[in-house]
XYZ file of C-alpha atoms in Angstrom:
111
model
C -29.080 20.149 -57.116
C -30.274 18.898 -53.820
C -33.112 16.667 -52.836
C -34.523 15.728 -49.438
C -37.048 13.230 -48.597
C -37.770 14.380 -44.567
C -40.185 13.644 -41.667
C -38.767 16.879 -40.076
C -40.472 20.417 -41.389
C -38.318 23.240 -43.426
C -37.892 26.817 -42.977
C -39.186 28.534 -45.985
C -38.144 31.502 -46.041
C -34.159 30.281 -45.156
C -34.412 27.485 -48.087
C -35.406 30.164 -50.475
C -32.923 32.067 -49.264
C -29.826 29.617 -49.327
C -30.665 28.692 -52.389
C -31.119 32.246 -54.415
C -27.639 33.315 -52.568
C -26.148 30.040 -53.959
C -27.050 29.991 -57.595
C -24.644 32.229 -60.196
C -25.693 33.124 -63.548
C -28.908 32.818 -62.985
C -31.938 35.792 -63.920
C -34.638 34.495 -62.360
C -35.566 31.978 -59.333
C -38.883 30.545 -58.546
C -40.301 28.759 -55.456
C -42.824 26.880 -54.563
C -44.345 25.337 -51.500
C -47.272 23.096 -51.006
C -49.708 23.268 -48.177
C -51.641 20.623 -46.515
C -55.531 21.856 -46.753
C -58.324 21.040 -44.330
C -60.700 20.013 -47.175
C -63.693 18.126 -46.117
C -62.947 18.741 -42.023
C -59.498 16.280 -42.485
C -56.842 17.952 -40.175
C -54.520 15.223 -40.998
C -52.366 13.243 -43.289
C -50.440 10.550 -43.978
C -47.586 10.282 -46.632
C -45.667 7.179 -46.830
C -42.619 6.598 -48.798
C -40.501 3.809 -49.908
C -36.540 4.397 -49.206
C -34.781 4.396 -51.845
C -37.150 4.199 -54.519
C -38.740 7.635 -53.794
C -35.281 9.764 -54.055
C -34.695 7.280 -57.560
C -37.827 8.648 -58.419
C -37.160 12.397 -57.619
C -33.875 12.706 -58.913
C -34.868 11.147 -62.698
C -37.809 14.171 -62.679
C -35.342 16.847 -61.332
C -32.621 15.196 -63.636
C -35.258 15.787 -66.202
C -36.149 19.133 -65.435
C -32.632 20.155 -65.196
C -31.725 19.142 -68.840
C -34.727 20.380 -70.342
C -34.677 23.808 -69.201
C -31.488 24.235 -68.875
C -31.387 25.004 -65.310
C -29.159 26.398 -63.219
C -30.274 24.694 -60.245
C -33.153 23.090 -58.441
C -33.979 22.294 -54.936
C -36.632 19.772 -54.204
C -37.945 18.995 -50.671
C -40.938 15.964 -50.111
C -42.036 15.444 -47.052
C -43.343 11.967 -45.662
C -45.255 11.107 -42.306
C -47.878 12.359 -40.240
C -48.847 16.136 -41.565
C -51.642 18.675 -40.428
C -53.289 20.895 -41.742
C -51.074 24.063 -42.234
C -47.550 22.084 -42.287
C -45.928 22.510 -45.820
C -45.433 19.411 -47.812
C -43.229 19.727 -50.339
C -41.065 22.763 -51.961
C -39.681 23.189 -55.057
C -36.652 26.223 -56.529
C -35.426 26.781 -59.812
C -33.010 28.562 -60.897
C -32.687 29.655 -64.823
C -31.529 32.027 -66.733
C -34.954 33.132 -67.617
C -38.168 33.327 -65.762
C -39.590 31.340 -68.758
C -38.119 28.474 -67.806
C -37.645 28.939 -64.100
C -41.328 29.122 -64.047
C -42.077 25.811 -66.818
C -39.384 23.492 -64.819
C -40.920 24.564 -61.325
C -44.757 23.466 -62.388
C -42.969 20.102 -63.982
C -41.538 19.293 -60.632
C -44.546 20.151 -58.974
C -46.283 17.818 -60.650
């Protein structure tokens, strides 16, 4: 399982693919990024995050997710700083024997 808590953005499309090439045993894999949106005219935002406490945080959900799923793996990336409209925020991959619960543990670490 990794987690990342990052200023800097993330490739996509080479996460997903690191990840699906690294996971064995696994049937299905599910991503998912979040966006920042331009609602109301904002073309900015600003995450702040507290060292330490914020990875804590993130690894007891993935822990969580992990367990109850039964996962194979899971990826989590959170973003934190200045973001504009466009930039991803946050991505999420799990990896599962079925698409079930690749899909159930993805939407729990989403949220």
């Amino acid at each position: 399982m990794r987690l990342s808590v990052q200023t800097e953005p993330f490739d996509l499309g080479a996460e997903s693919s690191a990840f699906a090439a690294a996971v064995a045993g696994a049937g299905a894999v599910v991503t998912f990024t979040g966006i920042v949106r331009g609602d109301g005219g904002m073309s900015a935002m600003e995450i702040e995050h507290y060292p330490g406490m914020t990875e804590r945080a993130i690894r007891a959900i993935a822990d969580e997710a992990v367990t109850r799923w039964s996962l194979a793996d899971a990826l989590v990336i959170h973003r934190h700083g200045r973001l504009v409209v466009g930039e991803p925020i946050m991505m999420v991959a799990t990896a599962a024997r079925h698409r079930a619960d690749a899909f159930a543990a993805a939407e729990f670490l989403m949220d």
